[in-house]
JSON list of C-alpha atoms and ligand atoms in Angstrom, two decimals:
[
{"chain": "R", "resi": 622, "resn": "MET", "atom": "CA", "xyz": [12.10, 10.06, 42.62]},
{"chain": "R", "resi": 623, "resn": "VAL", "atom": "CA", "xyz": [15.39, 10.89, 44.42]},
{"chain": "R", "resi": 624, "resn": "ARG", "atom": "CA", "xyz": [17.62, 8.39, 46.19]},
{"chain": "R", "resi": 625, "resn": "ILE", "atom": "CA", "xyz": [18.83, 8.18, 49.61]},
{"chain": "R", "resi": 626, "resn": "ARG", "atom": "CA", "xyz": [22.61, 7.49, 49.48]},
{"chain": "R", "resi": 627, "resn": "LYS", "atom": "CA", "xyz": [24.89, 6.17, 52.09]},
{"chain": "R", "resi": 628, "resn": "SER", "atom": "CA", "xyz": [27.99, 8.30, 52.58]},
{"chain": "R", "resi": 629, "resn": "ALA", "atom": "CA", "xyz": [31.18, 7.18, 53.93]},
{"chain": "R", "resi": 630, "resn": "TRP", "atom": "CA", "xyz": [31.43, 10.44, 56.35]},
{"chain": "R", "resi": 631, "resn": "ILE", "atom": "CA", "xyz": [30.05, 13.63, 56.42]},
{"chain": "R", "resi": 632, "resn": "GLU", "atom": "CA", "xyz": [31.84, 16.63, 58.66]},
{"chain": "R", "resi": 633, "resn": "GLY", "atom": "CA", "xyz": [29.98, 19.55, 60.18]},
{"chain": "R", "resi": 634, "resn": "HIS", "atom": "CA", "xyz": [31.24, 22.17, 62.52]},
{"chain": "R", "resi": 635, "resn": "ARG", "atom": "CA", "xyz": [31.56, 19.81, 65.83]},
{"chain": "R", "resi": 636, "resn": "LEU", "atom": "CA", "xyz": [30.20, 16.24, 64.22]},
{"chain": "R", "resi": 637, "resn": "ARG", "atom": "CA", "xyz": [30.99, 13.78, 62.11]},
{"chain": "R", "resi": 638, "resn": "LEU", "atom": "CA", "xyz": [28.37, 11.16, 60.67]},
{"chain": "R", "resi": 639, "resn": "ARG", "atom": "CA", "xyz": [30.23, 8.02, 59.62]},
{"chain": "R", "resi": 640, "resn": "ASN", "atom": "CA", "xyz": [28.54, 5.47, 57.84]},
{"chain": "R", "resi": 641, "resn": "ALA", "atom": "CA", "xyz": [27.48, 2.49, 60.19]},
{"chain": "R", "resi": 642, "resn": "VAL", "atom": "CA", "xyz": [28.85, -0.86, 59.97]},
{"chain": "R", "resi": 643, "resn": "GLY", "atom": "CA", "xyz": [29.14, -4.06, 61.91]},
{"chain": "R", "resi": 644, "resn": "GLY", "atom": "CA", "xyz": [31.37, -3.12, 64.45]},
{"chain": "R", "resi": 645, "resn": "ASP", "atom": "CA", "xyz": [28.98, -0.39, 65.54]},
{"chain": "R", "resi": 646, "resn": "ALA", "atom": "CA", "xyz": [26.60, -3.04, 67.05]},
{"chain": "R", "resi": 647, "resn": "GLU", "atom": "CA", "xyz": [27.79, -2.95, 70.55]},
{"chain": "R", "resi": 648, "resn": "PHE", "atom": "CA", "xyz": [27.55, 1.05, 70.36]},
{"chain": "R", "resi": 649, "resn": "ILE", "atom": "CA", "xyz": [24.11, 0.82, 68.88]},
{"chain": "R", "resi": 650, "resn": "LEU", "atom": "CA", "xyz": [22.87, -1.93, 71.43]},
{"chain": "R", "resi": 651, "resn": "GLY", "atom": "CA", "xyz": [24.00, 0.08, 74.51]},
{"chain": "R", "resi": 652, "resn": "LEU", "atom": "CA", "xyz": [22.44, 3.09, 73.11]},
{"chain": "R", "resi": 653, "resn": "ARG", "atom": "CA", "xyz": [19.03, 1.63, 72.53]},
{"chain": "R", "resi": 654, "resn": "GLN", "atom": "CA", "xyz": [19.04, -0.24, 75.60]},
{"chain": "R", "resi": 655, "resn": "ASP", "atom": "CA", "xyz": [19.61, 2.84, 77.99]},
{"chain": "R", "resi": 656, "resn": "PRO", "atom": "CA", "xyz": [16.76, 3.58, 79.93]},
{"chain": "R", "resi": 657, "resn": "ALA", "atom": "CA", "xyz": [17.28, 7.34, 80.11]},
{"chain": "R", "resi": 658, "resn": "ARG", "atom": "CA", "xyz": [17.18, 7.31, 76.14]},
{"chain": "R", "resi": 659, "resn": "ASN", "atom": "CA", "xyz": [14.81, 4.16, 75.09]},
{"chain": "R", "resi": 660, "resn": "ALA", "atom": "CA", "xyz": [11.42, 5.41, 76.53]},
{"chain": "R", "resi": 661, "resn": "HIS", "atom": "CA", "xyz": [10.20, 6.65, 73.46]},
{"chain": "R", "resi": 662, "resn": "LEU", "atom": "CA", "xyz": [11.84, 4.09, 70.93]},
{"chain": "R", "resi": 663, "resn": "SER", "atom": "CA", "xyz": [10.90, 1.19, 69.27]},
{"chain": "R", "resi": 664, "resn": "ILE", "atom": "CA", "xyz": [11.84, -2.21, 70.91]},
{"chain": "R", "resi": 665, "resn": "THR", "atom": "CA", "xyz": [14.95, -3.69, 69.46]},
{"chain": "R", "resi": 666, "resn": "SER", "atom": "CA", "xyz": [16.20, -7.25, 70.50]},
{"chain": "R", "resi": 667, "resn": "PRO", "atom": "CA", "xyz": [18.68, -7.43, 73.62]},
{"chain": "R", "resi": 668, "resn": "ARG", "atom": "CA", "xyz": [21.03, -9.85, 71.54]},
{"chain": "R", "resi": 669, "resn": "LEU", "atom": "CA", "xyz": [24.05, -8.62, 70.03]},
{"chain": "R", "resi": 670, "resn": "GLU", "atom": "CA", "xyz": [23.85, -10.69, 67.14]},
{"chain": "R", "resi": 671, "resn": "ASP", "atom": "CA", "xyz": [20.61, -9.68, 66.14]},
{"chain": "R", "resi": 672, "resn": "GLN", "atom": "CA", "xyz": [22.06, -6.24, 65.93]},
{"chain": "R", "resi": 673, "resn": "ARG", "atom": "CA", "xyz": [24.73, -7.42, 63.87]},
{"chain": "R", "resi": 674, "resn": "ALA", "atom": "CA", "xyz": [22.39, -8.94, 61.33]},
{"chain": "R", "resi": 675, "resn": "TRP", "atom": "CA", "xyz": [20.43, -5.74, 61.28]},
{"chain": "R", "resi": 676, "resn": "LEU", "atom": "CA", "xyz": [23.54, -4.08, 60.60]},
{"chain": "R", "resi": 677, "resn": "ALA", "atom": "CA", "xyz": [24.42, -6.70, 57.99]},
{"chain": "R", "resi": 678, "resn": "GLY", "atom": "CA", "xyz": [21.01, -5.89, 56.49]},
{"chain": "R", "resi": 679, "resn": "TYR", "atom": "CA", "xyz": [21.42, -2.33, 56.31]},
{"chain": "R", "resi": 680, "resn": "ALA", "atom": "CA", "xyz": [24.97, -2.38, 54.61]},
{"chain": "R", "resi": 681, "resn": "ALA", "atom": "CA", "xyz": [22.91, -4.26, 51.63]},
{"chain": "R", "resi": 682, "resn": "ASP", "atom": "CA", "xyz": [20.35, -2.18, 51.27]},
{"chain": "R", "resi": 683, "resn": "GLY", "atom": "CA", "xyz": [20.58, 0.87, 48.87]},
{"chain": "R", "resi": 684, "resn": "ASP", "atom": "CA", "xyz": [18.12, 2.86, 50.26]},
{"chain": "R", "resi": 685, "resn": "GLN", "atom": "CA", "xyz": [19.04, 3.88, 53.42]},
{"chain": "R", "resi": 686, "resn": "ALA", "atom": "CA", "xyz": [21.76, 5.91, 55.18]},
{"chain": "R", "resi": 687, "resn": "TYR", "atom": "CA", "xyz": [22.43, 4.79, 58.80]},
{"chain": "R", "resi": 688, "resn": "PHE", "atom": "CA", "xyz": [24.78, 6.92, 60.61]},
{"chain": "R", "resi": 689, "resn": "ILE", "atom": "CA", "xyz": [27.11, 6.89, 63.86]},
{"chain": "R", "resi": 690, "resn": "ILE", "atom": "CA", "xyz": [27.64, 10.80, 65.02]},
{"chain": "R", "resi": 691, "resn": "GLU", "atom": "CA", "xyz": [30.69, 11.36, 66.50]},
{"chain": "R", "resi": 692, "resn": "SER", "atom": "CA", "xyz": [32.76, 14.06, 68.13]},
{"chain": "R", "resi": 693, "resn": "LEU", "atom": "CA", "xyz": [34.98, 15.44, 65.21]},
{"chain": "R", "resi": 694, "resn": "ASP", "atom": "CA", "xyz": [37.44, 16.61, 68.53]},
{"chain": "R", "resi": 695, "resn": "ASP", "atom": "CA", "xyz": [38.18, 12.98, 69.24]},
{"chain": "R", "resi": 696, "resn": "GLY", "atom": "CA", "xyz": [36.25, 10.37, 67.38]},
{"chain": "R", "resi": 697, "resn": "LEU", "atom": "CA", "xyz": [34.22, 9.37, 70.44]},
{"chain": "R", "resi": 698, "resn": "PRO", "atom": "CA", "xyz": [30.34, 8.14, 69.14]},
{"chain": "R", "resi": 699, "resn": "LEU", "atom": "CA", "xyz": [27.81, 10.46, 70.64]},
{"chain": "R", "resi": 700, "resn": "GLY", "atom": "CA", "xyz": [24.73, 8.78, 68.64]},
{"chain": "R", "resi": 701, "resn": "THR", "atom": "CA", "xyz": [22.85, 7.72, 65.74]},
{"chain": "R", "resi": 702, "resn": "VAL", "atom": "CA", "xyz": [20.73, 9.04, 63.10]},
{"chain": "R", "resi": 703, "resn": "ARG", "atom": "CA", "xyz": [19.30, 7.30, 59.80]},
{"chain": "R", "resi": 704, "resn": "LEU", "atom": "CA", "xyz": [17.74, 8.64, 56.51]},
{"chain": "R", "resi": 705, "resn": "TYR", "atom": "CA", "xyz": [15.33, 5.79, 55.10]},
{"chain": "R", "resi": 706, "resn": "ASP", "atom": "CA", "xyz": [11.83, 5.55, 53.48]},
{"chain": "R", "resi": 707, "resn": "ALA", "atom": "CA", "xyz": [12.07, 8.11, 50.27]},
{"chain": "R", "resi": 708, "resn": "ARG", "atom": "CA", "xyz": [8.66, 9.10, 48.69]},
{"chain": "R", "resi": 709, "resn": "GLY", "atom": "CA", "xyz": [9.46, 10.78, 45.60]},
{"chain": "R", "resi": 710, "resn": "ASP", "atom": "CA", "xyz": [11.53, 13.45, 46.88]},
{"chain": "R", "resi": 711, "resn": "SER", "atom": "CA", "xyz": [10.43, 13.38, 50.53]},
{"chain": "R", "resi": 712, "resn": "PHE", "atom": "CA", "xyz": [12.68, 11.25, 52.78]},
{"chain": "R", "resi": 713, "resn": "CYS", "atom": "CA", "xyz": [12.34, 10.14, 56.41]},
{"chain": "R", "resi": 714, "resn": "TRP", "atom": "CA", "xyz": [14.41, 10.74, 59.26]},
{"chain": "R", "resi": 715, "resn": "GLY", "atom": "CA", "xyz": [14.81, 8.85, 62.61]},
{"chain": "R", "resi": 716, "resn": "SER", "atom": "CA", "xyz": [16.85, 6.38, 64.60]},
{"chain": "R", "resi": 717, "resn": "TRP", "atom": "CA", "xyz": [17.81, 9.66, 66.29]},
{"chain": "R", "resi": 718, "resn": "MET", "atom": "CA", "xyz": [19.77, 9.20, 69.49]},
{"chain": "R", "resi": 719, "resn": "LEU", "atom": "CA", "xyz": [22.25, 10.59, 71.29]},
{"chain": "R", "resi": 720, "resn": "VAL", "atom": "CA", "xyz": [24.06, 9.53, 74.34]},
{"chain": "R", "resi": 721, "resn": "PRO", "atom": "CA", "xyz": [23.24, 11.34, 77.72]},
{"chain": "R", "resi": 722, "resn": "ALA", "atom": "CA", "xyz": [26.65, 13.01, 77.83]},
{"chain": "R", "resi": 723, "resn": "ALA", "atom": "CA", "xyz": [26.60, 14.19, 74.35]},
{"chain": "R", "resi": 724, "resn": "PRO", "atom": "CA", "xyz": [27.16, 18.09, 74.32]},
{"chain": "R", "resi": 725, "resn": "PRO", "atom": "CA", "xyz": [24.19, 20.37, 74.15]},
{"chain": "R", "resi": 726, "resn": "LEU", "atom": "CA", "xyz": [24.54, 21.27, 70.47]},
{"chain": "R", "resi": 727, "resn": "ALA", "atom": "CA", "xyz": [24.72, 17.85, 68.97]},
{"chain": "R", "resi": 728, "resn": "ALA", "atom": "CA", "xyz": [21.20, 17.68, 68.54]},
{"chain": "R", "resi": 729, "resn": "ILE", "atom": "CA", "xyz": [20.57, 20.73, 66.37]},
{"chain": "R", "resi": 730, "resn": "GLU", "atom": "CA", "xyz": [23.97, 20.52, 64.77]},
{"chain": "R", "resi": 731, "resn": "SER", "atom": "CA", "xyz": [23.37, 16.77, 63.64]},
{"chain": "R", "resi": 732, "resn": "ALA", "atom": "CA", "xyz": [19.39, 17.78, 62.59]},
{"chain": "R", "resi": 733, "resn": "LEU", "atom": "CA", "xyz": [21.09, 20.19, 60.46]},
{"chain": "R", "resi": 734, "resn": "MET", "atom": "CA", "xyz": [23.82, 17.68, 58.95]},
{"chain": "R", "resi": 735, "resn": "VAL", "atom": "CA", "xyz": [20.74, 15.45, 57.99]},
{"chain": "R", "resi": 736, "resn": "TYR", "atom": "CA", "xyz": [18.72, 18.30, 56.21]},
{"chain": "R", "resi": 737, "resn": "ARG", "atom": "CA", "xyz": [21.93, 19.59, 54.41]},
{"chain": "R", "resi": 738, "resn": "TYR", "atom": "CA", "xyz": [22.92, 16.15, 52.92]},
{"chain": "R", "resi": 739, "resn": "ALA", "atom": "CA", "xyz": [19.28, 15.64, 52.25]},
{"chain": "R", "resi": 740, "resn": "LEU", "atom": "CA", "xyz": [18.90, 18.62, 50.27]},
{"chain": "R", "resi": 741, "resn": "ASP", "atom": "CA", "xyz": [21.96, 17.83, 48.66]},
{"chain": "R", "resi": 742, "resn": "LEU", "atom": "CA", "xyz": [21.00, 14.49, 47.46]},
{"chain": "R", "resi": 743, "resn": "GLY", "atom": "CA", "xyz": [18.10, 16.36, 45.86]},
{"chain": "R", "resi": 744, "resn": "PHE", "atom": "CA", "xyz": [15.14, 16.15, 48.40]},
{"chain": "R", "resi": 745, "resn": "ARG", "atom": "CA", "xyz": [12.60, 18.71, 48.89]},
{"chain": "R", "resi": 746, "resn": "ALA", "atom": "CA", "xyz": [11.20, 17.42, 51.88]},
{"chain": "R", "resi": 747, "resn": "ALA", "atom": "CA", "xyz": [11.37, 15.42, 54.97]},
{"chain": "R", "resi": 748, "resn": "HIS", "atom": "CA", "xyz": [8.89, 13.61, 57.01]},
{"chain": "R", "resi": 749, "resn": "PHE", "atom": "CA", "xyz": [8.79, 11.74, 60.04]},
{"chain": "R", "resi": 750, "resn": "GLN", "atom": "CA", "xyz": [7.00, 10.01, 63.35]},
{"chain": "R", "resi": 751, "resn": "VAL", "atom": "CA", "xyz": [7.65, 10.87, 66.84]},
{"chain": "R", "resi": 752, "resn": "GLN", "atom": "CA", "xyz": [6.06, 8.91, 69.50]},
{"chain": "R", "resi": 753, "resn": "ARG", "atom": "CA", "xyz": [3.16, 10.50, 71.54]},
{"chain": "R", "resi": 754, "resn": "GLY", "atom": "CA", "xyz": [4.63, 11.60, 74.74]},
{"chain": "R", "resi": 755, "resn": "ASN", "atom": "CA", "xyz": [7.91, 12.72, 73.27]},
{"chain": "R", "resi": 756, "resn": "ALA", "atom": "CA", "xyz": [7.53, 16.08, 74.42]},
{"chain": "R", "resi": 757, "resn": "THR", "atom": "CA", "xyz": [10.74, 17.78, 73.77]},
{"chain": "R", "resi": 758, "resn": "VAL", "atom": "CA", "xyz": [11.39, 16.02, 70.60]},
{"chain": "R", "resi": 759, "resn": "CYS", "atom": "CA", "xyz": [7.99, 17.00, 69.20]},
{"chain": "R", "resi": 760, "resn": "ARG", "atom": "CA", "xyz": [9.18, 20.69, 70.15]},
{"chain": "R", "resi": 761, "resn": "PHE", "atom": "CA", "xyz": [12.55, 20.37, 68.39]},
{"chain": "R", "resi": 762, "resn": "HIS", "atom": "CA", "xyz": [11.06, 19.52, 65.27]},
{"chain": "R", "resi": 763, "resn": "GLU", "atom": "CA", "xyz": [8.25, 22.29, 65.72]},
{"chain": "R", "resi": 764, "resn": "ASN", "atom": "CA", "xyz": [10.60, 24.89, 66.14]},
{"chain": "R", "resi": 765, "resn": "PHE", "atom": "CA", "xyz": [12.56, 23.66, 63.12]},
{"chain": "R", "resi": 766, "resn": "GLY", "atom": "CA", "xyz": [9.36, 24.49, 61.17]},
{"chain": "R", "resi": 767, "resn": "ALA", "atom": "CA", "xyz": [7.76, 20.84, 60.94]},
{"chain": "R", "resi": 768, "resn": "ARG", "atom": "CA", "xyz": [4.27, 20.44, 60.77]},
{"chain": "R", "resi": 769, "resn": "ARG", "atom": "CA", "xyz": [1.91, 18.11, 62.34]},
{"chain": "R", "resi": 770, "resn": "VAL", "atom": "CA", "xyz": [0.11, 16.22, 59.43]},
{"chain": "R", "resi": 771, "resn": "GLY", "atom": "CA", "xyz": [-1.51, 13.30, 61.42]},
{"chain": "R", "resi": 772, "resn": "GLU", "atom": "CA", "xyz": [-1.80, 11.17, 64.51]},
{"chain": "R", "resi": 773, "resn": "ASP", "atom": "CA", "xyz": [-2.43, 7.67, 65.34]},
{"chain": "R", "resi": 774, "resn": "ASN", "atom": "CA", "xyz": [-2.71, 5.82, 68.68]},
{"chain": "R", "resi": 775, "resn": "ARG", "atom": "CA", "xyz": [0.91, 5.59, 68.95]},
{"chain": "R", "resi": 776, "resn": "GLN", "atom": "CA", "xyz": [2.67, 8.49, 67.19]},
{"chain": "R", "resi": 777, "resn": "ILE", "atom": "CA", "xyz": [2.28, 11.97, 65.69]},
{"chain": "R", "resi": 778, "resn": "HIS", "atom": "CA", "xyz": [3.10, 12.47, 61.78]},
{"chain": "R", "resi": 779, "resn": "TYR", "atom": "CA", "xyz": [4.92, 15.35, 60.66]},
{"chain": "R", "resi": 780, "resn": "ALA", "atom": "CA", "xyz": [6.25, 17.13, 57.42]},
{"chain": "R", "resi": 781, "resn": "ILE", "atom": "CA", "xyz": [8.36, 19.39, 56.52]},
{"chain": "R", "resi": 782, "resn": "ASP", "atom": "CA", "xyz": [8.95, 21.57, 53.08]},
{"chain": "R", "resi": 783, "resn": "VAL", "atom": "CA", "xyz": [12.15, 22.63, 51.58]},
{"chain": "R", "resi": 784, "resn": "GLY", "atom": "CA", "xyz": [10.99, 26.32, 52.16]},
{"chain": "R", "resi": 785, "resn": "ALA", "atom": "CA", "xyz": [11.01, 25.60, 56.16]},
{"chain": "R", "resi": 786, "resn": "ILE", "atom": "CA", "xyz": [14.18, 23.55, 55.85]},
{"chain": "R", "resi": 787, "resn": "GLU", "atom": "CA", "xyz": [16.14, 26.46, 54.29]},
{"chain": "R", "resi": 788, "resn": "ARG", "atom": "CA", "xyz": [14.76, 28.77, 56.79]},
{"chain": "R", "resi": 789, "resn": "SER", "atom": "CA", "xyz": [16.13, 26.77, 59.87]},
{"chain": "R", "resi": 790, "resn": "LEU", "atom": "CA", "xyz": [19.29, 26.21, 57.79]},
{"chain": "R", "resi": 791, "resn": "LEU", "atom": "CA", "xyz": [19.48, 29.86, 57.96]},
{"chain": "R", "resi": 792, "resn": "ARG", "atom": "CA", "xyz": [18.26, 30.82, 60.80]},
{"chain": "R", "resi": 793, "resn": "TYR", "atom": "CA", "xyz": [20.55, 28.21, 62.49]},
{"chain": "R", "resi": 794, "resn": "ARG", "atom": "CA", "xyz": [23.67, 28.44, 60.57]},
{"chain": "R", "resi": 795, "resn": "ARG", "atom": "CA", "xyz": [25.70, 29.63, 63.64]},
{"chain": "R", "resi": 796, "resn": "PHE", "atom": "CA", "xyz": [25.38, 25.87, 64.86]},
{"chain": "R", "resi": 797, "resn": "LEU", "atom": "CA", "xyz": [26.99, 24.60, 61.31]},
{"chain": "R", "resi": 798, "resn": "PRO", "atom": "CA", "xyz": [28.85, 27.71, 59.91]},
{"chain": "R", "resi": 799, "resn": "GLY", "atom": "CA", "xyz": [31.06, 25.96, 57.44]},
{"chain": "R", "resi": 800, "resn": "GLY", "atom": "CA", "xyz": [28.39, 23.81, 55.81]},
{"chain": "R", "resi": 801, "resn": "ILE", "atom": "CA", "xyz": [29.00, 20.38, 55.34]},
{"chain": "R", "resi": 802, "resn": "ARG", "atom": "CA", "xyz": [32.10, 18.15, 53.67]},
{"chain": "R", "resi": 803, "resn": "SER", "atom": "CA", "xyz": [30.87, 14.63, 52.53]},
{"chain": "R", "resi": 804, "resn": "GLY", "atom": "CA", "xyz": [33.27, 11.53, 51.82]},
{"chain": "R", "resi": 805, "resn": "PRO", "atom": "CA", "xyz": [32.69, 9.49, 48.87]},
{"chain": "R", "resi": 806, "resn": "LEU", "atom": "CA", "xyz": [28.82, 7.83, 48.19]},
{"chain": "R", "resi": 807, "resn": "ILE", "atom": "CA", "xyz": [28.75, 4.45, 49.15]},
{"chain": "Q", "resi": 1169, "resn": "LIG", "atom": "C1", "xyz": [16.25, 12.98, 70.30]},
{"chain": "Q", "resi": 1169, "resn": "LIG", "atom": "C2", "xyz": [17.53, 13.60, 70.66]},
{"chain": "Q", "resi": 1169, "resn": "LIG", "atom": "C3", "xyz": [18.74, 12.92, 70.03]},
{"chain": "Q", "resi": 1169, "resn": "LIG", "atom": "C4", "xyz": [17.59, 15.10, 70.82]},
{"chain": "Q", "resi": 1169, "resn": "LIG", "atom": "O1", "xyz": [18.38, 15.39, 71.78]},
{"chain": "Q", "resi": 1169, "resn": "LIG", "atom": "P1", "xyz": [18.06, 16.43, 72.83]},
{"chain": "Q", "resi": 1169, "resn": "LIG", "atom": "O2", "xyz": [19.69, 16.88, 73.44]},
{"chain": "Q", "resi": 1169, "resn": "LIG", "atom": "O3", "xyz": [17.74, 15.56, 74.02]},
{"chain": "Q", "resi": 1169, "resn": "LIG", "atom": "O4", "xyz": [17.87, 17.75, 72.07]},
{"chain": "Q", "resi": 1169, "resn": "LIG", "atom": "P2", "xyz": [17.42, 19.35, 72.99]},
{"chain": "Q", "resi": 1169, "resn": "LIG", "atom": "O5", "xyz": [15.96, 19.06, 72.31]},
{"chain": "Q", "resi": 1169, "resn": "LIG", "atom": "O6", "xyz": [17.48, 18.98, 74.31]},
{"chain": "Q", "resi": 1169, "resn": "LIG", "atom": "O7", "xyz": [18.10, 20.14, 72.09]},
{"chain": "Q", "resi": 1169, "resn": "LIG", "atom": "C5", "xyz": [19.73, 20.15, 72.98]},
{"chain": "Q", "resi": 1169, "resn": "LIG", "atom": "C6", "xyz": [20.20, 21.95, 73.26]},
{"chain": "Q", "resi": 1169, "resn": "LIG", "atom": "O8", "xyz": [19.70, 22.65, 71.67]},
{"chain": "Q", "resi": 1169, "resn": "LIG", "atom": "C7", "xyz": [19.23, 23.37, 72.52]},
{"chain": "Q", "resi": 1169, "resn": "LIG", "atom": "N1", "xyz": [18.20, 23.53, 71.36]},
{"chain": "Q", "resi": 1169, "resn": "LIG", "atom": "C8", "xyz": [17.27, 22.78, 70.36]},
{"chain": "Q", "resi": 1169, "resn": "LIG", "atom": "N2", "xyz": [16.62, 23.14, 69.74]},
{"chain": "Q", "resi": 1169, "resn": "LIG", "atom": "C9", "xyz": [17.10, 24.52, 69.65]},
{"chain": "Q", "resi": 1169, "resn": "LIG", "atom": "C10", "xyz": [16.93, 25.58, 68.42]},
{"chain": "Q", "resi": 1169, "resn": "LIG", "atom": "N3", "xyz": [15.94, 25.66, 67.76]},
{"chain": "Q", "resi": 1169, "resn": "LIG", "atom": "N4", "xyz": [17.67, 26.73, 68.73]},
{"chain": "Q", "resi": 1169, "resn": "LIG", "atom": "C11", "xyz": [18.57, 26.96, 69.56]},
{"chain": "Q", "resi": 1169, "resn": "LIG", "atom": "N5", "xyz": [18.80, 25.92, 70.45]},
{"chain": "Q", "resi": 1169, "resn": "LIG", "atom": "C12", "xyz": [18.25, 24.82, 70.17]},
{"chain": "Q", "resi": 1169, "resn": "LIG", "atom": "C13", "xyz": [18.39, 23.13, 73.74]},
{"chain": "Q", "resi": 1169, "resn": "LIG", "atom": "O9", "xyz": [18.05, 24.05, 74.10]},
{"chain": "Q", "resi": 1169, "resn": "LIG", "atom": "C14", "xyz": [19.30, 22.00, 74.38]},
{"chain": "Q", "resi": 1169, "resn": "LIG", "atom": "O10", "xyz": [19.99, 23.22, 75.15]},
{"chain": "Q", "resi": 1169, "resn": "LIG", "atom": "P3", "xyz": [20.27, 22.65, 76.39]},
{"chain": "Q", "resi": 1169, "resn": "LIG", "atom": "O11", "xyz": [20.57, 21.42, 76.64]},
{"chain": "Q", "resi": 1169, "resn": "LIG", "atom": "O12", "xyz": [21.07, 23.74, 76.91]},
{"chain": "Q", "resi": 1169, "resn": "LIG", "atom": "O13", "xyz": [18.96, 23.16, 77.03]},
{"chain": "Q", "resi": 1169, "resn": "LIG", "atom": "C15", "xyz": [17.91, 13.41, 72.05]},
{"chain": "Q", "resi": 1169, "resn": "LIG", "atom": "O14", "xyz": [16.71, 13.68, 73.14]},
{"chain": "Q", "resi": 1169, "resn": "LIG", "atom": "C16", "xyz": [17.92, 11.56, 72.34]},
{"chain": "Q", "resi": 1169, "resn": "LIG", "atom": "O15", "xyz": [18.30, 10.46, 72.26]},
{"chain": "Q", "resi": 1169, "resn": "LIG", "atom": "N6", "xyz": [16.54, 11.02, 72.47]},
{"chain": "Q", "resi": 1169, "resn": "LIG", "atom": "C17", "xyz": [15.98, 9.48, 73.13]},
{"chain": "Q", "resi": 1169, "resn": "LIG", "atom": "C18", "xyz": [15.62, 9.15, 71.91]},
{"chain": "Q", "resi": 1169, "resn": "LIG", "atom": "C19", "xyz": [14.59, 9.73, 70.88]},
{"chain": "Q", "resi": 1169, "resn": "LIG", "atom": "O16", "xyz": [13.46, 10.07, 71.41]},
{"chain": "Q", "resi": 1169, "resn": "LIG", "atom": "N7", "xyz": [14.78, 9.88, 69.47]},
{"chain": "Q", "resi": 1169, "resn": "LIG", "atom": "C20", "xyz": [13.40, 10.30, 68.88]},
{"chain": "Q", "resi": 1169, "resn": "LIG", "atom": "C21", "xyz": [12.93, 9.54, 68.30]},
{"chain": "Q", "resi": 1169, "resn": "LIG", "atom": "S1", "xyz": [11.92, 10.19, 67.10]}
]
């Protein structure tokens, strides 16, 4: 059983993933409430105190890592991504969102950073769900080598193994040419 660990920060090429804290509640809520971005997300409470409470619960939870995606240039917050639900050597990732103004390369670089970090922790596979109708995100994951392994009324279930992850890290290495550097595990 491999464990998901929080890291204070992970730096890539143009992006930094920073461990989410209570002070990020406003940014996260704004993003999750943005009608341009939330059509395919599970609904969250619109109350700031609920978001803060969720982040306090997250801080105490040793089994997930929730990051704010930031621009390395100016530190501006660009989005969120989360690793959770480890099963054996497979991890789930999601809560993946970018602000509408994020640079086009942020999606692919943040995905590569998540996979690199997870392989470094010892994971050998990933699983995740995408809501039906979220066609661009389905295409994104399928281009990365994820396979459809099931579906229900609401969601399509995907899995990706270490071979496909490594092939994508190689194929897209121009988006993460120096790999990642990580801060201390929390
Ligand atoms: C999920 C999310 C973060 C993905 O970001 P995105 O910017 O929409 O991702 P895209 O698939 O459009 O990719 C961004 C760019 O990278 C390019 N790209 C994507 N995959 C690529 C690949 N494999 N190789 C090369 N370029 C690629 C795209 O062409 C696109 O460039 P363009 O804008 O010039 O066309 C974003 O859509 C979002 O916040 N969505 C709302 C929340 C959501 O649905 N989250 C998913 C929950 S499962």
